[in-house]
Short mmCIF file of C-alpha atoms and ligand atoms in Angstrom, two decimals:
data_model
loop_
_atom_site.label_atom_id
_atom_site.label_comp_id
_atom_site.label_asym_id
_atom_site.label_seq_id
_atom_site.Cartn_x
_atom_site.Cartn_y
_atom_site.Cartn_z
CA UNK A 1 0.00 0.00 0.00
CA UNK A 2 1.01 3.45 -0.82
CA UNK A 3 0.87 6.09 2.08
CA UNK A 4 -1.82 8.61 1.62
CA UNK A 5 0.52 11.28 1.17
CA UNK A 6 2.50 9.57 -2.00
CA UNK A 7 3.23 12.54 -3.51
CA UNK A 8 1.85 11.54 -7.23
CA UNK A 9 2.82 14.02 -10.06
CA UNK A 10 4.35 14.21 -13.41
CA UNK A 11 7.54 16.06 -14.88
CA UNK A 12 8.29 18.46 -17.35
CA UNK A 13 11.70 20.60 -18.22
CA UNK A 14 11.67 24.45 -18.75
CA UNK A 15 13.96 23.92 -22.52
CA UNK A 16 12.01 21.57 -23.82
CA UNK A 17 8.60 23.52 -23.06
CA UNK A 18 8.66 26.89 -23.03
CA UNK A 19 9.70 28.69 -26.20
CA UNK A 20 9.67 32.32 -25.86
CA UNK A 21 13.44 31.49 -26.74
CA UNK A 22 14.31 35.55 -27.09
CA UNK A 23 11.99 36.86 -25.21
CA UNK A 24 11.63 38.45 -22.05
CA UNK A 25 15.41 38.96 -21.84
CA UNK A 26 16.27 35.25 -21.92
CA UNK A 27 19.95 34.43 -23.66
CA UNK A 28 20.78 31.82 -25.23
CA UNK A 29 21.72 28.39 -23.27
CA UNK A 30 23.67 25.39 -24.68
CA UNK A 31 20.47 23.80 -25.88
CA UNK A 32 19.27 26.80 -28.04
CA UNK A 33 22.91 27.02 -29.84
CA UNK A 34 23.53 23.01 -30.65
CA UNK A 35 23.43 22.37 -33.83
CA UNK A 36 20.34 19.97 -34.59
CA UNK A 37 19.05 18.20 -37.21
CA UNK A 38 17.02 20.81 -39.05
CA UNK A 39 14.14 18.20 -39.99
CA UNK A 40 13.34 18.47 -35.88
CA UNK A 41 11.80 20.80 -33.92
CA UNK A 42 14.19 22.85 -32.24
CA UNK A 43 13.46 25.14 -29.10
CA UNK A 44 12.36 28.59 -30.18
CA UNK A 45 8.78 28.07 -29.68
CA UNK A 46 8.54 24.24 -27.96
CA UNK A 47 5.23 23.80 -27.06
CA UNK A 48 4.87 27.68 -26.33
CA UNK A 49 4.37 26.61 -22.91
CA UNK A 50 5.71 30.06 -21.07
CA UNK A 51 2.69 31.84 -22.90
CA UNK A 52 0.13 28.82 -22.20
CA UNK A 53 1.36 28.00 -18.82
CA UNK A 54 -2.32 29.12 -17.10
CA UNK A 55 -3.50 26.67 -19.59
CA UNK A 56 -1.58 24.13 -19.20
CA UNK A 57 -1.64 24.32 -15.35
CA UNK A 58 -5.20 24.04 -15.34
CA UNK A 59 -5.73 20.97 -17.48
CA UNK A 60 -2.58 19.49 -14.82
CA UNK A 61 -5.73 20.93 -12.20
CA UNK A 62 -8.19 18.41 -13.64
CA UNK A 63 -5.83 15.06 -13.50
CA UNK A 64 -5.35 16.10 -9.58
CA UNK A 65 -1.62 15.79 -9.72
CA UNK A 66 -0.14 16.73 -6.45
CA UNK A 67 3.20 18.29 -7.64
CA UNK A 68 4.72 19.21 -11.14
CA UNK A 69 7.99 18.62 -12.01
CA UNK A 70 9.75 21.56 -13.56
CA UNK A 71 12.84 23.03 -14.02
CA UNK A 72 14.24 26.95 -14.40
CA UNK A 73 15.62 28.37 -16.92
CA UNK A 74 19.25 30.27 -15.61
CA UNK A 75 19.23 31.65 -19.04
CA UNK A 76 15.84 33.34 -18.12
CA UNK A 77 16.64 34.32 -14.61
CA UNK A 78 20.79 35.72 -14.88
CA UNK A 79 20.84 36.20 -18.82
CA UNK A 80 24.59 36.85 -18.64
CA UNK A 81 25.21 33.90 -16.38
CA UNK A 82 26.41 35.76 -13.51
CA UNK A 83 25.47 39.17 -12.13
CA UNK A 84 21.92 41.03 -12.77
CA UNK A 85 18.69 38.89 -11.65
CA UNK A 86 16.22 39.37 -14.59
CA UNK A 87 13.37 41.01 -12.57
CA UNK A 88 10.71 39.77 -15.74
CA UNK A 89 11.73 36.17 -15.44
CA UNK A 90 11.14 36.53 -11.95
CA UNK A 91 7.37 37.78 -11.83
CA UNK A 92 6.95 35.20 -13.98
CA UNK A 93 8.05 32.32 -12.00
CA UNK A 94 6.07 33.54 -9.72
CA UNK A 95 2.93 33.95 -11.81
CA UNK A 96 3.41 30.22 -12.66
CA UNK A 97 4.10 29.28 -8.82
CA UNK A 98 0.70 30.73 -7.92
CA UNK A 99 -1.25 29.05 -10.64
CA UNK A 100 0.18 26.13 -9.29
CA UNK A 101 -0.38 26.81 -5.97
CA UNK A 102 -4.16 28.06 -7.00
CA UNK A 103 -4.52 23.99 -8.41
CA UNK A 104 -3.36 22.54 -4.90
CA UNK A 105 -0.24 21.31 -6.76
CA UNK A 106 3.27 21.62 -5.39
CA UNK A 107 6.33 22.79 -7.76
CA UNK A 108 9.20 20.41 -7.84
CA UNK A 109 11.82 22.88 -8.74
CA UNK A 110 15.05 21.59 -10.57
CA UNK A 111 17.67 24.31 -10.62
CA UNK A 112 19.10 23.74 -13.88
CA UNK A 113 18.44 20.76 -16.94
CA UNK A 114 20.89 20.98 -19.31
CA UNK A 115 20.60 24.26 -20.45
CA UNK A 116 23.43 26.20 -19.36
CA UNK A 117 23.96 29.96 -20.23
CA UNK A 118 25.71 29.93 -23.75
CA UNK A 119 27.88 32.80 -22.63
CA UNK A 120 29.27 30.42 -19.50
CA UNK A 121 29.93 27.12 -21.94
CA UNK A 122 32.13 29.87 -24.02
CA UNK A 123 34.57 30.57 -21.21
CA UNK A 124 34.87 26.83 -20.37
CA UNK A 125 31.54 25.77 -18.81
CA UNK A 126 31.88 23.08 -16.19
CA UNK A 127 34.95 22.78 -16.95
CA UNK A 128 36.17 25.36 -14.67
CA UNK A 129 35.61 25.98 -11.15
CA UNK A 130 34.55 29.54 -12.20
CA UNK A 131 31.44 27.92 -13.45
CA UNK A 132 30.75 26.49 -9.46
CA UNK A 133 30.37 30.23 -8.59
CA UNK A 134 28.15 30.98 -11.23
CA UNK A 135 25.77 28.51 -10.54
CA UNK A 136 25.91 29.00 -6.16
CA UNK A 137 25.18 32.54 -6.79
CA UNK A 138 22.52 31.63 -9.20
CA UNK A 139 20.92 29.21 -6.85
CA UNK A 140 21.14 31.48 -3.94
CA UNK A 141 18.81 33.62 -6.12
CA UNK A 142 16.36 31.01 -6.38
CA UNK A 143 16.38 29.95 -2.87
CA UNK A 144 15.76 33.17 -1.69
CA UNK A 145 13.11 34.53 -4.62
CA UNK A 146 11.29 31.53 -4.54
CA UNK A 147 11.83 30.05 -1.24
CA UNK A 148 8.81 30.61 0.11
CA UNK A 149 6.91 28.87 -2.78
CA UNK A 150 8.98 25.90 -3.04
CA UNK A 151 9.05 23.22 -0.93
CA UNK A 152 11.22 20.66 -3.26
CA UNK A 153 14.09 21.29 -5.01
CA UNK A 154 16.24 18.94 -7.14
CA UNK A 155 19.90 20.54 -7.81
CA UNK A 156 21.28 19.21 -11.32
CA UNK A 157 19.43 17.03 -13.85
CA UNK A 158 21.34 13.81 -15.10
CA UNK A 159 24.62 15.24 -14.49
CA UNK A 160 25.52 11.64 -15.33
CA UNK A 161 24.12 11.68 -18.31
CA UNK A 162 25.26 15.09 -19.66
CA UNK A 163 28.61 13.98 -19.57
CA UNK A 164 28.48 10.02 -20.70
CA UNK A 165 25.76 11.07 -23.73
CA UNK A 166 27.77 14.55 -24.10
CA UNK A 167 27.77 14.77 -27.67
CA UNK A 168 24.18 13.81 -27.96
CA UNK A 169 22.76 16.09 -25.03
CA UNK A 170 25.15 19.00 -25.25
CA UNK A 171 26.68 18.90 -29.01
CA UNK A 172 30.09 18.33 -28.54
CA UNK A 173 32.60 16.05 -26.75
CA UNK A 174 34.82 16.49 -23.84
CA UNK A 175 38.01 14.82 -23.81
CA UNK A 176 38.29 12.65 -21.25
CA UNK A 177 39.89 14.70 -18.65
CA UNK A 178 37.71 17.49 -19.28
CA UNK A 179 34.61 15.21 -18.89
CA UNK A 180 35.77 14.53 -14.89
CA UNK A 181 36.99 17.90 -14.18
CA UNK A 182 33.34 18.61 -15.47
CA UNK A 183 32.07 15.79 -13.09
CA UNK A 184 33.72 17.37 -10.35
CA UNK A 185 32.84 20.90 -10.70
CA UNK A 186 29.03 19.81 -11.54
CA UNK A 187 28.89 17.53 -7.69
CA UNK A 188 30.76 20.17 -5.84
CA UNK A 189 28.34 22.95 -7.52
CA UNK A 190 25.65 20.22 -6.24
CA UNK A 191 27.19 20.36 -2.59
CA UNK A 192 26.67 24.31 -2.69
CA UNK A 193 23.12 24.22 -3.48
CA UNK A 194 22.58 21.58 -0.48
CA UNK A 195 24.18 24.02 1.73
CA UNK A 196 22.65 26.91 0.29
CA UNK A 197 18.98 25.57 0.37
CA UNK A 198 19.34 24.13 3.95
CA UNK A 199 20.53 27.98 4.66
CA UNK A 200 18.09 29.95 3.17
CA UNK A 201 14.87 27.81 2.81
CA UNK A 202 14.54 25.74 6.20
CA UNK A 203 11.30 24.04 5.46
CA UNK A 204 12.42 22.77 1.53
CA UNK A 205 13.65 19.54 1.21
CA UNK A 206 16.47 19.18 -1.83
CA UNK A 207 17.41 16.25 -3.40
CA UNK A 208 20.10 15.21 -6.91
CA UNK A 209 18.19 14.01 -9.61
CA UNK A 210 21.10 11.39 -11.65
CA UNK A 211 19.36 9.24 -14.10
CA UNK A 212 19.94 5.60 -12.26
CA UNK A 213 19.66 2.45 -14.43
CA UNK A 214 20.68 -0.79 -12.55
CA UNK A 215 23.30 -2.25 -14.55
CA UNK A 216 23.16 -6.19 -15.37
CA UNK A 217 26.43 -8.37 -16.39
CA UNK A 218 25.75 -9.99 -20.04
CA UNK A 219 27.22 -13.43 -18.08
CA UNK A 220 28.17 -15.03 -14.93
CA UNK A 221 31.59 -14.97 -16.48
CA UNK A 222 33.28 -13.19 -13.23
CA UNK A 223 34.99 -10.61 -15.76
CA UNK A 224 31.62 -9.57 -17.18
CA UNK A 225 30.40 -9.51 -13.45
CA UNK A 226 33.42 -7.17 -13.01
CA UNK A 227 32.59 -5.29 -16.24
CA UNK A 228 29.04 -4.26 -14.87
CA UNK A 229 30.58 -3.64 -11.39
CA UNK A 230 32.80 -0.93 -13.17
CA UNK A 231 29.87 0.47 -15.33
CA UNK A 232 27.61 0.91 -12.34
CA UNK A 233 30.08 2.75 -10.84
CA UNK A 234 30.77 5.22 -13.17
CA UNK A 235 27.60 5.39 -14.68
CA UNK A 236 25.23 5.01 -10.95
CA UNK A 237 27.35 4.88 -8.13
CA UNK A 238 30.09 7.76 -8.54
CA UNK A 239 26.90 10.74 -8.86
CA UNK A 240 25.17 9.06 -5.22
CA UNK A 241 27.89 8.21 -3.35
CA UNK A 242 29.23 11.81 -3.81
CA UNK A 243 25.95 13.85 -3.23
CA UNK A 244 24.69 11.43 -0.09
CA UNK A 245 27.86 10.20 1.70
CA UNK A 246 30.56 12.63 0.44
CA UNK A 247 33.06 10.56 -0.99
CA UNK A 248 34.80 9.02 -4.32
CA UNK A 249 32.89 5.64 -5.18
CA UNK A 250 36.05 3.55 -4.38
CA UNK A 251 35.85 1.44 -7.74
CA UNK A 252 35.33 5.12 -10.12
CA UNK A 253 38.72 6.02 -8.19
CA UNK A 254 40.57 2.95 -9.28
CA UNK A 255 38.95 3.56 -13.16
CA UNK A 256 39.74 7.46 -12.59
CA UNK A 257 43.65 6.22 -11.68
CA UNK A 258 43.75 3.69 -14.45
CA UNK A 259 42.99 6.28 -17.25
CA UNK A 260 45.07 8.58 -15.63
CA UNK A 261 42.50 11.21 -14.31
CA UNK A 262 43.10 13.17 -10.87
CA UNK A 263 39.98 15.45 -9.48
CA UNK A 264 40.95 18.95 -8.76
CA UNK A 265 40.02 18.53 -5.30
CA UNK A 266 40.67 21.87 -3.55
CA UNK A 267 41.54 21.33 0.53
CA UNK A 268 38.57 22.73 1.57
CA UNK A 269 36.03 20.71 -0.52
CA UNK A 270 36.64 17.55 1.37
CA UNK A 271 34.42 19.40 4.31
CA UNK A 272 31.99 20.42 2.26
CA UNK A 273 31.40 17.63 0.66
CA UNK A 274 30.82 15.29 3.93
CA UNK A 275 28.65 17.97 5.79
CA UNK A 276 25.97 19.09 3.07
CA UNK A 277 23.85 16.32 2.08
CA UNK A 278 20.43 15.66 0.14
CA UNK A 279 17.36 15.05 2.12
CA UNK A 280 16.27 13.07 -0.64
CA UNK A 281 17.18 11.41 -3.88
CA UNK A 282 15.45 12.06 -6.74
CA UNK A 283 15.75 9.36 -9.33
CA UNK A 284 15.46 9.15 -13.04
CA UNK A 285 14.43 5.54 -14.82
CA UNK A 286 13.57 4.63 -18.10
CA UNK A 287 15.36 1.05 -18.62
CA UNK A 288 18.02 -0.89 -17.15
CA UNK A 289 21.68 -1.60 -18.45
CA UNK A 290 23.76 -5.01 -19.90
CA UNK A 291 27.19 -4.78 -20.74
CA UNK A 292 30.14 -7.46 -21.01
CA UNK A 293 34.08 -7.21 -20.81
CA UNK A 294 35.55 -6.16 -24.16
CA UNK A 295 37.20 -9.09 -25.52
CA UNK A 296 39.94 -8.30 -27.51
CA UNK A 297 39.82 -7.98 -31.46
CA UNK A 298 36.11 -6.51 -30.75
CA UNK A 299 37.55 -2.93 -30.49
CA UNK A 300 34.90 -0.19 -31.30
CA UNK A 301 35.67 4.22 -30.32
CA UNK A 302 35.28 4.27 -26.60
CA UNK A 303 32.43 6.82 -25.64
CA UNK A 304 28.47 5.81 -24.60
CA UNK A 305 26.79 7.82 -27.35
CA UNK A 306 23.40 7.28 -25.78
CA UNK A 307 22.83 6.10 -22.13
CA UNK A 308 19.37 4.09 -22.80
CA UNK A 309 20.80 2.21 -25.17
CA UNK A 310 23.23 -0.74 -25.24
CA UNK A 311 25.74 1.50 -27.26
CA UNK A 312 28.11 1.93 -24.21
CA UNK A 313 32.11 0.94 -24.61
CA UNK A 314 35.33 1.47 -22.56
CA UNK A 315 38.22 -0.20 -23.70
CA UNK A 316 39.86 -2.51 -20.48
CA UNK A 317 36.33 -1.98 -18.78
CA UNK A 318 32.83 -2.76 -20.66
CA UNK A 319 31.28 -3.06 -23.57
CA UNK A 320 26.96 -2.97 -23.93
CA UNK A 321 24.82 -5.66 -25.84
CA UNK A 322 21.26 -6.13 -25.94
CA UNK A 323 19.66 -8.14 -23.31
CA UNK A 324 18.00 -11.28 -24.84
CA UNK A 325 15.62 -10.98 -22.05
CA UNK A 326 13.89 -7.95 -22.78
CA UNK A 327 11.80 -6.03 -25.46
CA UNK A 328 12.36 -2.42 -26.85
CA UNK A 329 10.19 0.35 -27.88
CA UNK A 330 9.85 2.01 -31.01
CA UNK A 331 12.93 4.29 -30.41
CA UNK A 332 15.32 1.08 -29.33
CA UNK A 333 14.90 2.27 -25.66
CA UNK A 334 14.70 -1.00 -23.84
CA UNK A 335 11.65 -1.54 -21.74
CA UNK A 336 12.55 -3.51 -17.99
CA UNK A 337 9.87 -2.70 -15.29
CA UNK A 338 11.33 -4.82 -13.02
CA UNK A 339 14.72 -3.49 -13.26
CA UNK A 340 13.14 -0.11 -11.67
CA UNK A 341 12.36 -2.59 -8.75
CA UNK A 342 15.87 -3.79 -8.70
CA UNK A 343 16.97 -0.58 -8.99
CA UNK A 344 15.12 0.92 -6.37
CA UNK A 345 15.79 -1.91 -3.88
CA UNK A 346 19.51 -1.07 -4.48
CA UNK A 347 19.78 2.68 -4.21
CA UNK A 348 17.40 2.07 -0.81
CA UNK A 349 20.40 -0.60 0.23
CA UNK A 350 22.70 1.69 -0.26
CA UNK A 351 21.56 5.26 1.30
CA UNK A 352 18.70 4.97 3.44
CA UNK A 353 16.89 7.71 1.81
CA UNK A 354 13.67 8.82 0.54
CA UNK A 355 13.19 8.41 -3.40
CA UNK A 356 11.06 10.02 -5.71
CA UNK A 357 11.07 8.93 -9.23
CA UNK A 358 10.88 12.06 -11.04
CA UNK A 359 11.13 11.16 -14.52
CA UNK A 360 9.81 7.49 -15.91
CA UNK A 361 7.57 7.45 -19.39
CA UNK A 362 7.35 5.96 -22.76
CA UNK A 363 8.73 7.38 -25.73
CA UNK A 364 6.07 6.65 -28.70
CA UNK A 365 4.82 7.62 -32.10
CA UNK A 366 1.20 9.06 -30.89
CA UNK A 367 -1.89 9.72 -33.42
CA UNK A 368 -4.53 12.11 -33.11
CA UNK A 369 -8.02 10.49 -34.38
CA UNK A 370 -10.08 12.91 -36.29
CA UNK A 371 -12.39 12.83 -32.83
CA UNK A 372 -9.34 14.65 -31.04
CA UNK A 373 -8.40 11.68 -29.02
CA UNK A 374 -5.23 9.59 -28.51
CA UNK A 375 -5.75 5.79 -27.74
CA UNK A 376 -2.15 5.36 -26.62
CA UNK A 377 -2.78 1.84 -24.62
CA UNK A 378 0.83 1.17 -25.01
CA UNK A 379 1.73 3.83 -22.97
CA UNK A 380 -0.55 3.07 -20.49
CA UNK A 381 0.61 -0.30 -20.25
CA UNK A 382 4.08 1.12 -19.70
CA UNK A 383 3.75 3.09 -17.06
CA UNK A 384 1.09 0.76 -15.24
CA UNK A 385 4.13 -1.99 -15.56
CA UNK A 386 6.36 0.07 -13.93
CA UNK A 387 4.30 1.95 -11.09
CA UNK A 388 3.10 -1.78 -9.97
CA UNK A 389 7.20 -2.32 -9.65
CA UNK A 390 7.33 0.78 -7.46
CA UNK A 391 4.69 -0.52 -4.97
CA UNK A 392 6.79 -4.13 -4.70
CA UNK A 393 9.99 -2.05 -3.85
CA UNK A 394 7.84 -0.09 -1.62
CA UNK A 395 5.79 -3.39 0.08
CA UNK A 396 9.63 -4.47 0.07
CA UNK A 397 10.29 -2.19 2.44
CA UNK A 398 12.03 0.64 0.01
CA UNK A 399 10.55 4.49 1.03
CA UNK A 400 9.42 5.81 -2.53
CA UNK A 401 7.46 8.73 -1.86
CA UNK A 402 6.70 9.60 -4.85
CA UNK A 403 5.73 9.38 -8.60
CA UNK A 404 6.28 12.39 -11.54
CA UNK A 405 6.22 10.39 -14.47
CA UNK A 406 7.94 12.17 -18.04
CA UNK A 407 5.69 14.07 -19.21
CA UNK A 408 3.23 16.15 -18.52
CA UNK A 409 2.64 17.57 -21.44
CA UNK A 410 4.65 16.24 -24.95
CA UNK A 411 7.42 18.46 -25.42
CA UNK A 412 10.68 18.49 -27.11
CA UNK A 413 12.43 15.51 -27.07
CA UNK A 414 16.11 15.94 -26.19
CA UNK A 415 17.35 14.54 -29.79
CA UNK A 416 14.27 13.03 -31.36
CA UNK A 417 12.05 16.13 -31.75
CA UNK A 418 8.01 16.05 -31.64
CA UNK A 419 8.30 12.42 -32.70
CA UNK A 420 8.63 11.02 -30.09
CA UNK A 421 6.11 11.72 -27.69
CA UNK A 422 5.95 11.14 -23.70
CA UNK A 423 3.35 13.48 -22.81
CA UNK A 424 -0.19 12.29 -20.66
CA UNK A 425 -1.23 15.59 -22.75
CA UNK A 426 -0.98 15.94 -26.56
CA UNK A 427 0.05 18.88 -28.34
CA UNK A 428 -0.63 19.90 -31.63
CA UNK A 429 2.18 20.36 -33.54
CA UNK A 430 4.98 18.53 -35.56
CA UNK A 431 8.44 19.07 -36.20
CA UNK A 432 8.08 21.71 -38.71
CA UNK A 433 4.76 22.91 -38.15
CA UNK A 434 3.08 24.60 -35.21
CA UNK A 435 -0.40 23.66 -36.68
CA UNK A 436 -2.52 24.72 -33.52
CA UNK A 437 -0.20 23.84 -30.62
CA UNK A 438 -3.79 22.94 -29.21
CA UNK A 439 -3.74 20.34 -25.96
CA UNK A 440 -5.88 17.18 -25.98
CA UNK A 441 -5.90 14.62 -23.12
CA UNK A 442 -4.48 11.52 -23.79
CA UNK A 443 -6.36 7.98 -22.54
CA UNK A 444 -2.93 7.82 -20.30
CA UNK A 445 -3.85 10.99 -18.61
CA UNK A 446 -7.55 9.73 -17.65
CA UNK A 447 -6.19 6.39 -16.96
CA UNK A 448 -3.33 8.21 -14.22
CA UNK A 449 -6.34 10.14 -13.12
CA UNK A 450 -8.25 7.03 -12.03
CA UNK A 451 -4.48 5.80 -10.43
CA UNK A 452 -4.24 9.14 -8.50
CA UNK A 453 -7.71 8.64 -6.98
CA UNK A 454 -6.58 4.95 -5.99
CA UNK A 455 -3.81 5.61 -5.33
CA UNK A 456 -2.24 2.99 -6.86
CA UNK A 457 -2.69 0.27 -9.53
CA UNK A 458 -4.31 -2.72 -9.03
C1 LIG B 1 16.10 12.32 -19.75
C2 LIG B 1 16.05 13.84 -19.68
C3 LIG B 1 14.78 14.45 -20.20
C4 LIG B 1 14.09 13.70 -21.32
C5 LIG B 1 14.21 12.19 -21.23
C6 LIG B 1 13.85 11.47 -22.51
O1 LIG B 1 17.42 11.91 -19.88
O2 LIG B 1 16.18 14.29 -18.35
O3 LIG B 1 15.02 15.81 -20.46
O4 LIG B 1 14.35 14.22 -22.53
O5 LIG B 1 15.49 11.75 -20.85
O6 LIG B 1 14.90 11.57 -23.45
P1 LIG B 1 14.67 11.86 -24.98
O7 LIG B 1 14.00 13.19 -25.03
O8 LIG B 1 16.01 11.87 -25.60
O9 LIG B 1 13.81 10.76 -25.48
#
């Protein structure tokens, strides 16, 4: 049984909603200046969301959602990345906080998802410690703008995965040394929002937000047991065990030393980083993980091009393949419900705090009937798999406290466009046309409406 107060929601990003690209005062961010395919949407108007956000917010009213999931925009509140609040962004985040608030739902705030300030990312991004400033002074704004308003915050989205799928999710690649000094920078900019939050908002709760996949050995061959011990490190285990007990996953250190990385640890991080610490995790799933030892002879360009996928490989360390076991969807994403039970039952083992999934959903090609309905059963069948895996974890003993499936609305997809759709609300548009940007309830959305009154499946 779920406890009453199972915070049930669902999750959108500001990037990959709002539009309004250049107005307002916003600049640029990473995701605005990547270069994209030009067959797919891009950003400039998204789903227009930061004009229709009374709109939207009162459709999210009538599925009785407890909290929304969404993230700010730093490009929208300190256009030049540091310095001068934008006093328009703000009255607008505020406009949006009282709609919310005027629906009985509660704003998950994540500080930043992937869109960092252009004009940062040109003088080295999180590559330099510079960048760590930035982003504490940008937080302190939030915390104490909105800290009355917002009782959840989440610090960095994926941080994991914006530097494994770099090329994909930011448009270029970091060397490898540049990709942990970026690591670094990005958890002990995480360590000053913890601090900074418990500081200036005493009631909020804050919580990382990595994407966590439980990662499976292709074998009982002990070196493909070994390969998946190394993968969930680097790819799981490095983000948690810095953000919740302060230290260097033992296993990343020995990969950091073998490919001849050191940290740029500064003496008085090591404090830092043991005293401030999440109340929370926040946990991203879509699928779970297989990978093997690289045998020899089977060499391929190290890099994981896209972290859902099986198209992971690190010379001396592991190498993905598909999972005989399990099915895909129509993007190759493969589908394992009860590896978010496994998954959760681990990251419960291992830090003995709350969890909130706050981003789980199907990725699908969606049709609008000429009655202005979408009968997207498979999606429904998706996320019913995997919220019946959250209540085993949770009748296992695991404290999930809450659910904010991805989306809320379609949106953006990071690299796929309008395609490929996650939303419990459709919008009318396509990659190069904005036809009506109209929403229409999806059978999903009814379906998680009859879930949130029973709070639970069946
Ligand atoms: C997560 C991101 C989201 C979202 C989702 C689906 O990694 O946090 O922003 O995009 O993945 O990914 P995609 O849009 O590539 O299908």
């Amino acid at each position: 049984m779920l406890s009453p107060n199972f915070l049930w929601g669902a999750s959108l990003s500001a990037h990959q909603t709002e539009g309004a690209a250049n107005e307002d005062g916003k600049s640029p961010s990473v995701q605005d200046t990547r270069l994209r395919n030009p067959q797919i949407a891009d950003f400039t108007v998204a789903i227009d969301h930061y004009h229709r956000y009374l709109e939207d917010i009162k459709l999210l009213g009538q599925l009785h959602i407890k909290a929304l999931r969404i993230s700010l925009p730093w490009t929208r509140i300190i256009p030049d990345g540091r310095g001068a609040t934008n006093q328009l962004a703000i009255q607008h985040y505020h406009r949006v906080f009282a709609a919310l608030n005027e629906q009985g739902i509660e704003p998950m705030v994540t500080t930043y998802h992937f869109d960092l300030p252009q004009i940062l990312q040109d003088q080295g991004g999180w590559t330099k410690r510079q960048t760590v400033a930035d982003y504490e002074h940008y937080v302190r704004t939030l915390f104490q703008e909105f800290g009355s308003e917002v009782h959840y915050w989440l610090t960095i989205n994926e941080p994991n995965v914006m530097l494994l799928a770099d090329q994909k999710i930011l448009g270029f690649t970091y060397t490898h040394q540049e990709r942990y000094q970026a690591f670094y920078n990005l958890m002990i900019a995480e360590k000053k929002a913890f601090k900074a939050c418990h500081e200036l908002c005493p009631d909020a709760k804050i919580g990382p937000v990595p994407n966590i996949s439980y990662v499976y050995p292709g074998s009982a061959n002990p070196q493909d047991v070994r390969a998946a011990e190394y993968f969930n490190a680097v790819r799981n285990w490095a983000y948690l065990d810095f953000s919740v007990h302060g230290i260097i996953n033992p296993l990343f250190q020995n990969y950091l030393h073998q490919t001849g990385i050191n940290l740029p640890i500064q003496p008085s991080d090591r404090a830092l980083m043991q005293t401030a610490l999440p109340d929370f995790i926040g946990m991203n799933y879509y699928t779970s993980v297989t990978v093997e030892y690289p045998q020899k002879g089977k060499n391929r360009t190290n890099g994981v091009s896209d972290q859902q996928s099986e198209d992971v490989y690190e010379q001396g360390f592991y190498k993905g393949l598909t999972n005989p076991y399990l099915s895909k969807n129509e993007f190759n994403w493969t589908v394992d419900p009860l590896g978010l039970q496994t998954t959760l039952e681990v990251v419960n083992d291992r830090y003995h705090l709350p969890i909130y999934v706050t981003e789980n959903g199907l990725g699908a090609y969606d049709e609008l009937t000429a009655d202005r309905q979408i009968h997207d059963d498979y999606r429904i069948k998706y996320l019913q798999e995997h919220l019946s895996s959250i209540q085993k974890a949770v009748a296992c003993g695991v404290d999930v406290r809450g659910y904010l499936p991805w989306s809320a609305l379609d949106l953006v997809s990071v690299h796929e466009g309008m395609k490929k759709r996650y939303g419990l609300i459709y919008v009318d548009r396509s990659e190069q046309d904005l036809k009506t940007l109209a929403r229409y309830p999806k059978d999903s959305f009814y379906w998680y409406q009859q879930v949130i009154k029973r709070n639970g499946v069946s």
